[in-house]
PDB file of C-alpha atoms in Angstrom:
ATOM      1  CA  LEU G  24     -77.467-149.918-154.284  1.00  0.00           C
ATOM      2  CA  GLU G  25     -75.099-147.766-156.268  1.00  0.00           C
ATOM      3  CA  VAL G  26     -71.513-147.438-155.147  1.00  0.00           C
ATOM      4  CA  ALA G  27     -70.291-143.919-154.329  1.00  0.00           C
ATOM      5  CA  PRO G  28     -67.807-142.509-156.845  1.00  0.00           C
ATOM      6  CA  GLU G  29     -64.106-142.638-156.009  1.00  0.00           C
ATOM      7  CA  ARG G  30     -63.346-139.115-157.296  1.00  0.00           C
ATOM      8  CA  ALA G  31     -65.119-135.777-157.684  1.00  0.00           C
ATOM      9  CA  SER G  32     -67.092-134.921-160.787  1.00  0.00           C
ATOM     10  CA  PRO G  33     -66.525-131.599-162.580  1.00  0.00           C
ATOM     11  CA  LEU G  34     -70.257-131.032-162.093  1.00  0.00           C
ATOM     12  CA  CYS G  35     -70.038-131.670-158.346  1.00  0.00           C
ATOM     13  CA  PRO G  36     -66.516-130.826-157.133  1.00  0.00           C
ATOM     14  CA  LEU G  37     -65.185-131.432-153.653  1.00  0.00           C
ATOM     15  CA  PRO G  38     -65.031-128.409-151.347  1.00  0.00           C
ATOM     16  CA  PRO G  39     -61.599-126.762-150.901  1.00  0.00           C
ATOM     17  CA  ASP G  40     -59.407-128.265-148.160  1.00  0.00           C
ATOM     18  CA  GLY G  41     -60.664-127.420-144.692  1.00  0.00           C
ATOM     19  CA  GLU G  42     -64.168-126.629-145.910  1.00  0.00           C
ATOM     20  CA  GLY G  43     -65.994-129.882-145.291  1.00  0.00           C
ATOM     21  CA  PRO G  44     -69.667-130.252-144.434  1.00  0.00           C
ATOM     22  CA  SER G  45     -70.813-127.933-141.657  1.00  0.00           C
ATOM     23  CA  VAL G  46     -73.915-126.689-139.855  1.00  0.00           C
ATOM     24  CA  GLN G  47     -73.987-123.417-137.918  1.00  0.00           C
ATOM     25  CA  ILE G  48     -77.019-121.908-136.188  1.00  0.00           C
ATOM     26  CA  ALA G  49     -77.515-118.337-137.432  1.00  0.00           C
ATOM     27  CA  ALA G  50     -80.525-117.530-135.227  1.00  0.00           C
ATOM     28  CA  PRO G  51     -81.161-117.389-132.361  1.00  0.00           C
ATOM     29  CA  ARG G  52     -77.811-116.337-130.935  1.00  0.00           C
ATOM     30  CA  ASP G  53     -76.213-118.226-128.077  1.00  0.00           C
ATOM     31  CA  GLN G  54     -77.219-117.001-124.598  1.00  0.00           C
ATOM     32  CA  SER G  55     -80.278-115.105-125.959  1.00  0.00           C
ATOM     33  CA  ARG G  56     -83.102-114.298-123.551  1.00  0.00           C
ATOM     34  CA  PHE G  57     -86.747-114.186-124.606  1.00  0.00           C
ATOM     35  CA  LEU G  58     -89.756-112.917-122.681  1.00  0.00           C
ATOM     36  CA  ARG G  59     -93.238-114.282-123.278  1.00  0.00           C
ATOM     37  CA  ASP G  60     -95.780-111.641-124.320  1.00  0.00           C
ATOM     38  CA  PRO G  61     -98.399-111.676-121.525  1.00  0.00           C
ATOM     39  CA  GLU G  62    -101.121-110.709-124.022  1.00  0.00           C
ATOM     40  CA  ALA G  63    -100.298-113.542-126.430  1.00  0.00           C
ATOM     41  CA  THR G  64    -102.271-116.757-126.391  1.00  0.00           C
ATOM     42  CA  GLY G  65    -100.395-119.953-125.586  1.00  0.00           C
ATOM     43  CA  SER G  66     -97.861-120.747-122.948  1.00  0.00           C
ATOM     44  CA  GLY G  67     -94.612-120.352-124.836  1.00  0.00           C
ATOM     45  CA  VAL G  68     -92.461-118.182-127.045  1.00  0.00           C
ATOM     46  CA  ALA G  69     -92.309-118.778-130.800  1.00  0.00           C
ATOM     47  CA  LEU G  70     -88.694-118.668-131.970  1.00  0.00           C
ATOM     48  CA  GLU G  71     -87.504-118.366-135.534  1.00  0.00           C
ATOM     49  CA  LEU G  72     -84.655-120.834-136.135  1.00  0.00           C
ATOM     50  CA  GLU G  73     -82.165-120.294-138.957  1.00  0.00           C
ATOM     51  CA  ALA G  74     -79.046-122.224-139.975  1.00  0.00           C
ATOM     52  CA  ASP G  75     -76.139-121.948-142.405  1.00  0.00           C
ATOM     53  CA  VAL G  76     -75.428-125.313-144.046  1.00  0.00           C
ATOM     54  CA  THR G  77     -72.526-126.412-146.252  1.00  0.00           C
ATOM     55  CA  PRO G  78     -73.059-127.985-148.732  1.00  0.00           C
ATOM     56  CA  ALA G  79     -76.343-126.343-149.600  1.00  0.00           C
ATOM     57  CA  GLY G  80     -79.072-128.850-150.366  1.00  0.00           C
ATOM     58  CA  GLU G  81     -78.532-131.081-147.334  1.00  0.00           C
ATOM     59  CA  ASP G  82     -81.605-131.426-145.117  1.00  0.00           C
ATOM     60  CA  ILE G  83     -81.234-130.774-141.397  1.00  0.00           C
ATOM     61  CA  VAL G  84     -83.188-131.657-138.293  1.00  0.00           C
ATOM     62  CA  TRP G  85     -83.667-129.160-135.459  1.00  0.00           C
ATOM     63  CA  ILE G  86     -82.968-130.702-132.043  1.00  0.00           C
ATOM     64  CA  VAL G  87     -84.167-128.997-128.846  1.00  0.00           C
ATOM     65  CA  ASP G  88     -83.074-130.373-125.477  1.00  0.00           C
ATOM     66  CA  GLY G  89     -81.934-133.594-127.159  1.00  0.00           C
ATOM     67  CA  VAL G  90     -85.291-134.232-128.885  1.00  0.00           C
ATOM     68  CA  PRO G  91     -85.709-133.906-132.704  1.00  0.00           C
ATOM     69  CA  GLN G  92     -88.380-131.271-133.371  1.00  0.00           C
ATOM     70  CA  ALA G  93     -88.530-130.383-137.069  1.00  0.00           C
ATOM     71  CA  ARG G  94     -86.913-131.300-140.365  1.00  0.00           C
ATOM     72  CA  ALA G  95     -85.957-128.475-142.722  1.00  0.00           C
ATOM     73  CA  GLY G  96     -84.533-128.133-146.189  1.00  0.00           C
ATOM     74  CA  TYR G  97     -83.181-124.998-147.778  1.00  0.00           C
ATOM     75  CA  PRO G  98     -83.437-122.176-146.532  1.00  0.00           C
ATOM     76  CA  TYR G  99     -83.097-124.145-143.246  1.00  0.00           C
ATOM     77  CA  ASP G 100     -85.537-122.137-141.168  1.00  0.00           C
ATOM     78  CA  SER G 101     -88.230-123.292-138.818  1.00  0.00           C
ATOM     79  CA  ARG G 102     -90.483-121.846-136.143  1.00  0.00           C
ATOM     80  CA  LEU G 103     -90.829-123.573-132.783  1.00  0.00           C
ATOM     81  CA  THR G 104     -92.723-122.688-129.627  1.00  0.00           C
ATOM     82  CA  LEU G 105     -90.691-123.119-126.462  1.00  0.00           C
ATOM     83  CA  ALA G 106     -91.971-123.180-122.886  1.00  0.00           C
ATOM     84  CA  ALA G 107     -90.345-121.178-120.104  1.00  0.00           C
ATOM     85  CA  GLY G 108     -86.924-122.454-119.095  1.00  0.00           C
ATOM     86  CA  THR G 109     -83.440-123.010-120.452  1.00  0.00           C
ATOM     87  CA  HIS G 110     -83.210-124.769-123.816  1.00  0.00           C
ATOM     88  CA  VAL G 111     -80.264-126.139-125.810  1.00  0.00           C
ATOM     89  CA  ILE G 112     -80.734-126.034-129.585  1.00  0.00           C
ATOM     90  CA  ARG G 113     -78.698-127.926-132.200  1.00  0.00           C
ATOM     91  CA  ALA G 114     -79.050-128.527-135.913  1.00  0.00           C
ATOM     92  CA  ALA G 115     -77.869-131.801-137.470  1.00  0.00           C
ATOM     93  CA  MET G 116     -77.543-132.995-141.050  1.00  0.00           C
ATOM     94  CA  VAL G 117     -79.961-135.796-141.833  1.00  0.00           C
ATOM     95  CA  ARG G 118     -77.623-137.937-143.969  1.00  0.00           C
ATOM     96  CA  ARG G 119     -74.270-137.142-142.334  1.00  0.00           C
ATOM     97  CA  SER G 120     -72.987-137.153-138.777  1.00  0.00           C
ATOM     98  CA  VAL G 121     -72.483-133.389-138.730  1.00  0.00           C
ATOM     99  CA  VAL G 122     -73.994-131.434-135.820  1.00  0.00           C
ATOM    100  CA  SER G 123     -73.840-127.727-135.036  1.00  0.00           C
ATOM    101  CA  PRO G 124     -72.330-126.349-131.855  1.00  0.00           C
ATOM    102  CA  PRO G 125     -75.048-125.924-129.206  1.00  0.00           C
ATOM    103  CA  VAL G 126     -76.951-122.662-128.749  1.00  0.00           C
ATOM    104  CA  THR G 127     -78.497-122.046-125.326  1.00  0.00           C
ATOM    105  CA  VAL G 128     -81.562-119.807-125.004  1.00  0.00           C
ATOM    106  CA  PHE G 129     -83.544-118.687-121.984  1.00  0.00           C
ATOM    107  CA  VAL G 130     -87.327-118.259-122.145  1.00  0.00           C
ATOM    108  CA  GLN G 131     -88.955-116.346-119.294  1.00  0.00           C
ATOM    109  CA  ASP G 132     -92.586-115.769-118.372  1.00  0.00           C
TER     110      ASP G 132
END
């Protein structure tokens, strides 16, 4: 295995101080409520998930209620169907121990 470099390359500089790796969920918003369409087939609500990731290019995994659901690369979006109930959503970098703050959503029948 190659050894990681000890200093930044001009082609791949370090982020400015205080701007380390981060993951933030852009959609859905925390405390959002969703109603299932009674005319739609299926028993859940399809949610569009979006995240802002620094540095760009890092893959993330979407975690719902503590269970990994989908892996996503740039542009970090995914679509998941959620059953009725309260759900906690997080996004985590695949190769780093960086996890977003939790977003709680409520799905109602």
